[in-house]
CSV table of C-alpha atoms in Angstrom, one decimal:
chain,number,residue,atom,x,y,z
A,562,MET,CA,5.7,-8.7,-30.7
A,563,THR,CA,2.4,-7.3,-29.5
A,564,ALA,CA,0.2,-9.2,-27.1
A,565,GLU,CA,-3.6,-9.3,-27.3
A,566,PRO,CA,-5.2,-6.6,-25.0
A,567,LEU,CA,-7.7,-9.2,-23.6
A,568,ASP,CA,-4.8,-11.6,-22.8
A,569,ILE,CA,-3.0,-8.7,-21.0
A,570,LEU,CA,-6.1,-7.7,-19.1
A,571,LEU,CA,-6.8,-11.2,-17.8
A,572,THR,CA,-3.2,-12.0,-17.0
A,573,PHE,CA,-2.8,-8.8,-15.0
A,574,ALA,CA,-6.1,-9.3,-13.3
A,575,ARG,CA,-4.9,-12.7,-12.1
A,576,LEU,CA,-1.6,-11.1,-10.9
A,577,GLY,CA,-3.5,-8.5,-8.9
A,578,LEU,CA,-5.8,-11.1,-7.3
A,579,VAL,CA,-2.8,-13.3,-6.2
A,580,SER,CA,-0.9,-10.4,-4.7
A,581,PHE,CA,-1.3,-9.9,-0.9
A,582,GLY,CA,0.2,-7.1,1.0
A,583,GLY,CA,1.5,-5.3,-2.0
A,584,ALA,CA,3.1,-7.0,-5.0
A,585,ASN,CA,3.7,-10.7,-5.5
A,586,LEU,CA,7.0,-10.1,-7.3
A,587,PRO,CA,8.1,-13.8,-7.7
A,588,GLU,CA,4.8,-14.6,-9.4
A,589,ILE,CA,4.9,-11.5,-11.6
A,590,GLU,CA,8.4,-12.6,-12.8
A,591,ARG,CA,7.3,-16.2,-13.3
A,592,VAL,CA,4.3,-15.2,-15.5
A,593,LEU,CA,5.5,-12.1,-17.4
A,594,VAL,CA,9.1,-13.1,-18.0
A,595,ASP,CA,9.2,-16.9,-18.1
A,596,GLN,CA,5.7,-17.9,-19.1
A,597,LYS,CA,4.5,-15.1,-21.4
A,598,GLY,CA,7.9,-13.6,-22.4
A,599,TRP,CA,6.4,-10.1,-22.5
A,600,ILE,CA,9.2,-8.5,-20.6
A,601,THR,CA,12.9,-9.2,-19.8
A,602,PRO,CA,14.3,-9.4,-16.2
A,603,GLN,CA,16.1,-6.1,-16.9
A,604,LEU,CA,12.8,-4.5,-17.8
A,605,LEU,CA,11.1,-6.0,-14.7
A,606,ALA,CA,13.8,-4.4,-12.5
A,607,ASN,CA,13.7,-1.0,-14.3
A,608,GLY,CA,9.9,-0.8,-14.1
A,609,PHE,CA,9.9,-1.6,-10.5
A,610,ALA,CA,12.5,1.1,-9.7
A,611,LEU,CA,10.6,3.6,-11.9
A,612,GLY,CA,7.4,2.8,-9.9
A,613,GLN,CA,9.2,3.9,-6.7
A,614,VAL,CA,9.7,7.4,-8.0
A,615,MET,CA,6.3,7.8,-9.6
A,616,PRO,CA,3.6,9.7,-7.7
A,617,GLY,CA,1.2,7.2,-6.3
A,618,PRO,CA,1.2,3.4,-5.8
A,619,ASN,CA,4.6,1.7,-6.4
A,620,MET,CA,3.0,-1.0,-8.5
A,621,LEU,CA,2.4,1.4,-11.3
A,622,ALA,CA,5.3,-0.7,-12.7
A,623,MET,CA,2.4,-2.8,-14.0
A,624,THR,CA,1.6,0.0,-16.5
A,625,HIS,CA,5.2,-0.1,-17.6
A,626,TYR,CA,5.1,-3.8,-18.2
A,627,GLY,CA,1.7,-3.6,-20.0
A,628,PHE,CA,3.2,-1.0,-22.3
A,629,ALA,CA,6.1,-3.3,-23.1
A,630,ALA,CA,3.7,-6.1,-23.8
A,631,GLY,CA,1.2,-4.3,-26.0
A,632,GLY,CA,1.8,-0.6,-26.4
A,633,TRP,CA,-0.6,2.1,-25.2
A,634,LEU,CA,-3.6,-0.3,-25.3
A,635,GLY,CA,-1.5,-2.9,-23.4
A,636,ALA,CA,-0.7,-0.3,-20.7
A,637,PHE,CA,-4.3,0.5,-20.1
A,638,ALA,CA,-5.4,-3.1,-20.2
A,639,ALA,CA,-2.7,-4.0,-17.6
A,640,THR,CA,-3.6,-1.1,-15.3
A,641,LEU,CA,-7.3,-1.8,-15.5
A,642,GLY,CA,-6.8,-5.5,-15.0
A,643,PHE,CA,-4.3,-5.1,-12.1
A,644,TYR,CA,-6.2,-2.5,-10.1
A,645,GLY,CA,-9.9,-2.9,-11.1
A,646,PRO,CA,-11.0,-6.2,-9.6
A,647,THR,CA,-9.1,-5.8,-6.4
A,648,ALA,CA,-10.4,-2.3,-5.8
A,649,LEU,CA,-14.0,-3.6,-6.3
A,650,LEU,CA,-13.3,-6.4,-3.8
A,651,SER,CA,-11.9,-3.9,-1.3
A,652,ALA,CA,-14.9,-1.6,-1.6
A,653,ALA,CA,-17.3,-4.6,-1.1
A,654,ALA,CA,-15.3,-5.8,1.9
A,655,MET,CA,-15.4,-2.4,3.6
A,656,THR,CA,-19.2,-2.2,3.0
A,657,ALA,CA,-19.7,-5.7,4.5
A,658,TRP,CA,-17.5,-4.8,7.4
A,659,GLN,CA,-19.7,-1.7,8.2
A,660,ARG,CA,-22.9,-3.7,7.9
A,661,LEU,CA,-21.5,-5.9,10.7
A,662,SER,CA,-20.9,-3.0,13.0
A,663,ARG,CA,-23.3,-4.1,15.7
A,664,TRP,CA,-22.3,-7.7,15.7
A,665,ARG,CA,-21.0,-8.6,19.2
A,666,TRP,CA,-18.0,-10.5,17.8
A,667,LEU,CA,-16.8,-7.5,15.8
A,668,PRO,CA,-14.6,-6.0,18.5
A,669,SER,CA,-13.1,-9.4,19.0
A,670,LEU,CA,-12.4,-9.8,15.3
A,671,ARG,CA,-10.9,-6.3,15.2
A,672,SER,CA,-8.5,-7.2,18.1
A,673,ALA,CA,-7.6,-10.4,16.3
A,674,LEU,CA,-7.0,-8.8,12.9
A,675,LEU,CA,-5.0,-5.7,13.9
A,676,PRO,CA,-1.9,-7.7,15.3
A,677,PHE,CA,-2.0,-9.7,12.0
A,678,GLY,CA,-2.0,-6.5,10.0
A,679,ALA,CA,1.0,-5.2,12.0
A,680,GLY,CA,2.9,-8.4,11.4
A,681,VAL,CA,2.2,-8.3,7.7
A,682,LEU,CA,3.4,-4.7,7.6
A,683,LEU,CA,6.7,-5.5,9.3
A,684,ALA,CA,7.2,-8.5,7.0
A,685,GLY,CA,6.6,-6.1,4.0
A,686,VAL,CA,9.3,-3.7,5.3
A,687,LEU,CA,11.7,-6.6,5.5
A,688,VAL,CA,10.9,-7.8,1.9
A,689,LEU,CA,11.3,-4.3,0.6
A,690,ALA,CA,14.6,-3.9,2.5
A,691,ARG,CA,16.0,-7.1,1.0
A,692,GLY,CA,15.2,-5.7,-2.5
A,693,SER,CA,16.5,-2.2,-2.1
A,694,ILE,CA,19.3,-2.1,0.4
A,695,HIS,CA,22.6,-3.6,-1.0
A,696,SER,CA,25.1,-1.4,0.8
A,697,TRP,CA,25.8,0.5,4.1
A,698,THR,CA,25.2,3.7,2.2
A,699,GLY,CA,21.7,2.5,1.2
A,700,ALA,CA,21.0,1.5,4.8
A,701,LEU,CA,22.1,4.9,5.9
A,702,ILE,CA,19.8,6.6,3.4
A,703,ALA,CA,16.9,4.5,4.5
A,704,THR,CA,17.5,5.2,8.2
A,705,ALA,CA,18.0,9.0,7.7
A,706,SER,CA,14.8,9.2,5.6
A,707,PHE,CA,12.9,7.4,8.3
A,708,ALA,CA,14.3,9.7,11.1
A,709,LEU,CA,13.5,12.8,9.1
A,710,LEU,CA,10.0,11.8,8.3
A,711,TRP,CA,9.3,10.7,11.9
A,712,ARG,CA,10.8,13.7,13.6
A,713,THR,CA,10.1,16.5,11.1
A,714,ARG,CA,7.3,17.6,8.8
A,715,VAL,CA,9.4,17.5,5.7
A,716,ASN,CA,7.5,16.4,2.6
A,717,ALA,CA,8.3,12.8,1.8
A,718,ALA,CA,8.6,13.5,-2.0
A,719,LEU,CA,11.5,15.9,-1.2
A,720,ILE,CA,13.2,13.2,0.8
A,721,VAL,CA,12.8,10.6,-2.0
A,722,VAL,CA,14.0,13.1,-4.6
A,723,GLY,CA,16.9,14.0,-2.4
A,724,ALA,CA,17.8,10.4,-2.0
A,725,ALA,CA,17.7,9.9,-5.8
A,726,VAL,CA,20.1,12.7,-6.3
A,727,LEU,CA,22.4,11.2,-3.6
A,728,GLY,CA,22.1,7.8,-5.3
A,729,ALA,CA,23.1,9.3,-8.6
A,730,VAL,CA,26.1,11.2,-7.1
A,731,LEU,CA,27.3,8.3,-5.1
A,732,GLY,CA,26.7,5.8,-8.0
A,733,LEU,CA,24.8,3.4,-5.7
B,1406,MET,CA,-8.2,27.5,11.0
B,1407,SER,CA,-11.9,26.9,10.3
B,1408,ALA,CA,-12.8,25.4,13.7
B,1409,PRO,CA,-13.0,28.2,16.2
B,1410,THR,CA,-15.6,26.4,18.3
B,1411,THR,CA,-13.3,23.5,19.2
B,1412,PRO,CA,-11.7,24.2,22.6
B,1413,ALA,CA,-8.0,23.4,22.8
B,1414,ALA,CA,-8.4,21.2,25.8
B,1415,SER,CA,-10.9,18.9,24.2
B,1416,ALA,CA,-9.8,15.3,24.4
B,1417,ALA,CA,-12.6,14.1,22.1
B,1418,PRO,CA,-11.8,12.5,18.7
B,1419,ALA,CA,-11.1,15.0,16.0
B,1420,THR,CA,-14.4,16.8,15.0
B,1421,PRO,CA,-15.0,16.9,11.3
B,1422,THR,CA,-14.4,20.5,10.2
B,1423,LEU,CA,-16.2,19.8,6.8
B,1424,PRO,CA,-18.0,16.6,5.8
B,1425,PRO,CA,-16.4,14.6,2.9
B,1426,THR,CA,-17.6,15.5,-0.6
B,1427,PRO,CA,-17.0,13.7,-3.9
B,1428,ALA,CA,-14.7,16.5,-5.1
B,1429,GLY,CA,-13.0,16.7,-1.7
B,1430,LEU,CA,-12.3,12.9,-1.8
B,1431,LEU,CA,-10.9,13.1,-5.3
B,1432,ARG,CA,-8.7,16.0,-4.4
B,1433,LEU,CA,-7.5,14.2,-1.2
B,1434,PHE,CA,-6.3,11.2,-3.1
B,1435,VAL,CA,-4.8,13.1,-6.0
B,1436,GLY,CA,-2.9,15.0,-3.3
B,1437,VAL,CA,-1.9,11.8,-1.5
B,1438,ALA,CA,-0.6,10.4,-4.8
B,1439,LEU,CA,1.4,13.6,-5.5
B,1440,VAL,CA,3.2,13.6,-2.2
B,1441,GLY,CA,3.5,9.9,-2.2
B,1442,ILE,CA,6.4,9.7,-4.6
B,1443,GLY,CA,8.5,6.7,-3.5
B,1444,GLY,CA,5.7,5.1,-1.5
B,1445,GLY,CA,4.4,5.7,2.0
B,1446,LEU,CA,0.9,6.3,0.7
B,1447,PRO,CA,-0.8,5.0,3.8
B,1448,ALA,CA,1.1,7.5,5.9
B,1449,HIS,CA,0.0,10.3,3.7
B,1450,THR,CA,-3.5,9.0,3.5
B,1451,ARG,CA,-3.7,8.8,7.3
B,1452,ARG,CA,-2.3,12.3,7.7
B,1453,ALA,CA,-4.8,13.8,5.1
B,1454,LEU,CA,-7.7,12.0,6.7
B,1455,THR,CA,-7.0,12.8,10.3
B,1456,THR,CA,-6.2,16.5,9.6
B,1457,ARG,CA,-9.6,16.8,7.9
B,1458,GLY,CA,-11.2,14.9,10.8
B,1459,TRP,CA,-12.8,12.4,8.4
B,1460,MET,CA,-11.4,9.4,10.3
B,1461,THR,CA,-9.8,8.6,13.6
B,1462,ASP,CA,-6.5,6.8,14.0
B,1463,ALA,CA,-8.3,3.7,15.2
B,1464,GLU,CA,-10.7,3.7,12.2
B,1465,PHE,CA,-7.7,4.2,9.9
B,1466,ALA,CA,-5.8,1.3,11.4
B,1467,GLU,CA,-8.9,-0.9,10.9
B,1468,ALA,CA,-9.2,0.1,7.3
B,1469,TYR,CA,-5.5,-0.4,6.8
B,1470,THR,CA,-5.7,-3.9,8.1
B,1471,LEU,CA,-8.7,-4.8,6.0
B,1472,ALA,CA,-6.8,-3.4,3.0
B,1473,GLN,CA,-4.0,-5.9,3.8
B,1474,LEU,CA,-6.4,-8.7,3.8
B,1475,THR,CA,-7.9,-8.1,0.4
B,1476,PRO,CA,-5.7,-9.1,-2.5
B,1477,GLY,CA,-4.0,-6.5,-4.6
B,1478,PRO,CA,-2.0,-3.3,-4.1
B,1479,ASN,CA,-2.6,-2.0,-0.5
B,1480,ALA,CA,-2.6,1.7,-1.2
B,1481,VAL,CA,-5.2,1.4,-3.9
B,1482,ASN,CA,-7.3,-1.1,-1.8
B,1483,LEU,CA,-7.1,1.4,1.1
B,1484,ALA,CA,-8.3,4.2,-1.2
B,1485,ALA,CA,-11.2,2.1,-2.4
B,1486,MET,CA,-12.1,1.2,1.2
B,1487,ILE,CA,-11.9,4.7,2.6
B,1488,GLY,CA,-13.9,6.0,-0.4
B,1489,ALA,CA,-16.6,3.3,0.2
B,1490,ARG,CA,-16.7,4.0,3.9
B,1491,LEU,CA,-17.1,7.8,3.5
B,1492,LEU,CA,-19.2,8.0,0.4
B,1493,GLY,CA,-20.2,4.6,-0.8
B,1494,GLY,CA,-19.6,3.2,-4.3
B,1495,PRO,CA,-19.0,6.5,-6.1
B,1496,GLY,CA,-16.6,7.5,-3.3
B,1497,ALA,CA,-14.7,4.3,-3.8
B,1498,ALA,CA,-14.5,4.9,-7.6
B,1499,LEU,CA,-13.4,8.5,-7.2
B,1500,SER,CA,-10.7,7.6,-4.6
B,1501,VAL,CA,-9.2,4.9,-6.9
B,1502,VAL,CA,-9.2,7.2,-9.9
B,1503,GLY,CA,-7.7,10.0,-7.8
B,1504,ILE,CA,-4.8,7.9,-6.4
B,1505,LEU,CA,-3.9,6.4,-9.8
B,1506,THR,CA,-4.2,9.4,-12.1
B,1507,PRO,CA,-1.0,11.4,-11.4
B,1508,GLY,CA,1.2,8.3,-11.5
B,1509,LEU,CA,-0.5,7.0,-14.6
B,1510,ILE,CA,0.2,10.2,-16.5
B,1511,ALA,CA,3.8,10.3,-15.2
B,1512,MET,CA,4.5,6.5,-15.8
B,1513,LEU,CA,3.0,6.6,-19.3
B,1514,THR,CA,5.1,9.5,-20.3
B,1515,VAL,CA,8.4,8.1,-18.9
B,1516,THR,CA,7.6,4.6,-20.3
B,1517,ALA,CA,6.8,5.9,-23.8
B,1518,ILE,CA,10.2,7.7,-23.8
B,1519,THR,CA,12.5,5.1,-22.0
B,1520,LEU,CA,11.2,2.0,-23.8
B,1521,GLY,CA,12.4,3.6,-27.0
B,1522,LEU,CA,16.0,3.9,-25.6
B,1523,PRO,CA,18.3,1.2,-26.8
B,1524,GLY,CA,20.0,-0.6,-23.9
B,1525,GLY,CA,17.5,0.6,-21.3
B,1526,LEU,CA,18.1,3.3,-18.6
B,1527,PRO,CA,21.4,5.1,-18.3
B,1528,PRO,CA,23.5,4.0,-15.3
B,1529,THR,CA,23.1,7.4,-13.6
B,1530,VAL,CA,19.3,7.0,-13.7
B,1531,GLN,CA,19.7,3.5,-12.3
B,1532,SER,CA,21.8,4.8,-9.4
B,1533,ALA,CA,19.2,7.5,-8.7
B,1534,LEU,CA,16.4,5.0,-8.7
B,1535,ARG,CA,18.4,2.8,-6.1
B,1536,GLY,CA,18.8,5.8,-3.9
B,1537,ALA,CA,15.1,6.6,-4.1
B,1538,ALA,CA,14.2,3.0,-3.3
B,1539,CYS,CA,16.2,3.3,0.0
B,1540,ALA,CA,14.3,6.4,1.0
B,1541,ALA,CA,11.0,4.7,0.0
B,1542,LEU,CA,11.8,2.1,2.7
B,1543,GLY,CA,12.0,4.9,5.3
B,1544,VAL,CA,8.7,6.2,4.1
B,1545,MET,CA,7.1,2.8,4.4
B,1546,LEU,CA,8.3,2.4,8.0
B,1547,THR,CA,6.6,5.7,9.0
B,1548,ALA,CA,3.4,4.3,7.5
B,1549,ALA,CA,3.7,1.3,9.8
B,1550,LEU,CA,3.9,3.3,12.9
B,1551,PRO,CA,0.2,4.1,13.5
B,1552,VAL,CA,-0.8,0.5,13.0
B,1553,LEU,CA,1.9,-0.6,15.4
B,1554,LYS,CA,0.8,1.9,17.9
B,1555,VAL,CA,-2.9,0.7,17.8
B,1556,THR,CA,-1.7,-2.9,18.0
B,1557,ALA,CA,0.4,-2.1,21.1
B,1558,GLY,CA,-2.8,-1.2,22.9
B,1559,ILE,CA,-4.4,-4.5,22.3
B,1560,ARG,CA,-4.0,-7.3,24.8
B,1561,PHE,CA,-1.5,-9.9,23.4
B,1562,GLY,CA,-1.3,-7.6,20.3
B,1563,PRO,CA,2.5,-7.2,20.2
B,1564,THR,CA,3.0,-10.9,20.8
B,1565,LEU,CA,0.7,-11.9,18.0
B,1566,ALA,CA,2.2,-9.2,15.7
B,1567,VAL,CA,5.7,-10.5,16.3
B,1568,ILE,CA,4.6,-14.2,15.7
B,1569,THR,CA,2.9,-13.1,12.5
B,1570,PHE,CA,6.1,-11.3,11.3
B,1571,LEU,CA,8.3,-14.3,12.1
B,1572,LEU,CA,6.0,-16.7,10.3
B,1573,LEU,CA,5.7,-14.6,7.2
B,1574,ALA,CA,9.1,-13.0,6.9
B,1575,VAL,CA,11.4,-15.6,8.3
B,1576,LEU,CA,9.6,-18.9,7.9
B,1577,ARG,CA,7.9,-17.8,4.6
B,1578,ALA,CA,4.7,-19.4,5.8
B,1579,ASP,CA,1.5,-19.2,3.7
B,1580,LEU,CA,-0.3,-15.9,4.3
B,1581,LEU,CA,-3.8,-17.4,4.4
B,1582,LEU,CA,-2.7,-20.1,6.9
B,1583,VAL,CA,-1.1,-17.4,9.1
B,1584,LEU,CA,-4.2,-15.3,8.8
B,1585,ALA,CA,-6.5,-18.2,9.9
B,1586,GLY,CA,-4.2,-19.0,12.8
B,1587,THR,CA,-3.9,-15.5,14.1
B,1588,VAL,CA,-7.6,-14.8,13.8
B,1589,ILE,CA,-8.6,-18.0,15.6
B,1590,VAL,CA,-6.2,-17.3,18.5
B,1591,GLY,CA,-7.2,-13.7,18.6
B,1592,LEU,CA,-10.9,-14.5,18.7
B,1593,ILE,CA,-10.4,-16.9,21.5
B,1594,LEU,CA,-8.3,-14.4,23.5
B,1595,HIS,CA,-10.8,-11.6,22.9
B,1596,ARG,CA,-14.1,-13.5,22.9
B,1597,PRO,CA,-17.1,-11.4,23.9
B,1598,ARG,CA,-17.9,-11.7,27.6
B,1599,SER,CA,-21.4,-12.6,28.4
B,1600,GLY,CA,-21.5,-10.5,31.5
B,1601,GLU,CA,-21.3,-6.8,30.6
């Protein structure tokens, strides 16, 4: 089964535009698995995990899903659709923000937005923790990684690769 | 090593050693993507920007928050915003291409191979991925630190941050509603004073 590239592009563009603070995984599952039937739940999970060890944004899983839906062309359509429109929007938002730089309410808006940003970040950490930590060993790995990164200058990629080796050895 | 004129005692914000260039921006984000295996891209982005003196911590926290507000993947939004801020439209395009390219190549390679495997990934690889995901959580926490630090310096900032967290993570409230509420309360608390 191969999906139309245009269908893939539009579907993934919609998924990008309804994702806030990272990935809207429930919606991704609803659309790609249930509605379109392009991927299986197993492929969804595998792609997500693969995305964690790829250099760059975690949601490169979308490229994986696009490939499953429509081969090479599908992979490119999914990537372009997921990242393109939202990146454009972001660049436009930043430009508008800078234009407003002399507006007297701007410092107020900044003070109002930053606590919100911090709250979203903390919520994102919790969501990610729910998805990835299923054992005390896992929690220990996460805590140790955080401590190492916080207190030393160790390269994060090394820590992640080390944790992957540990995971394979322990059979997490 | 290229800033001999900066006295060590200077408390001024980091002085730009070299101004941002298109090639420099592309290199920065390719580099961020390469060290950002397992996530934590914002932390790496911040480190790369502040060591080059292209942005201060406060400017970064601002861009980071804006990136949360636009829909889509944060790390890529952040790259687009930083690119736009430093070098306009072309800067935004180069930053996005830079942060996506290494992972795209890697993901396409792995995908083309593994999707051909009957029965999916072998169990050992699954276990390895689970370990990596736990470490990724630690990386993400370090990315949150600078934003939390800036927020701690804002009047009522910590309180509003905790309320936002509880509403989103525990009560699963609608993000746009929480945003509207937080911003209205924040604007009232921090309204511009007419005198001075």
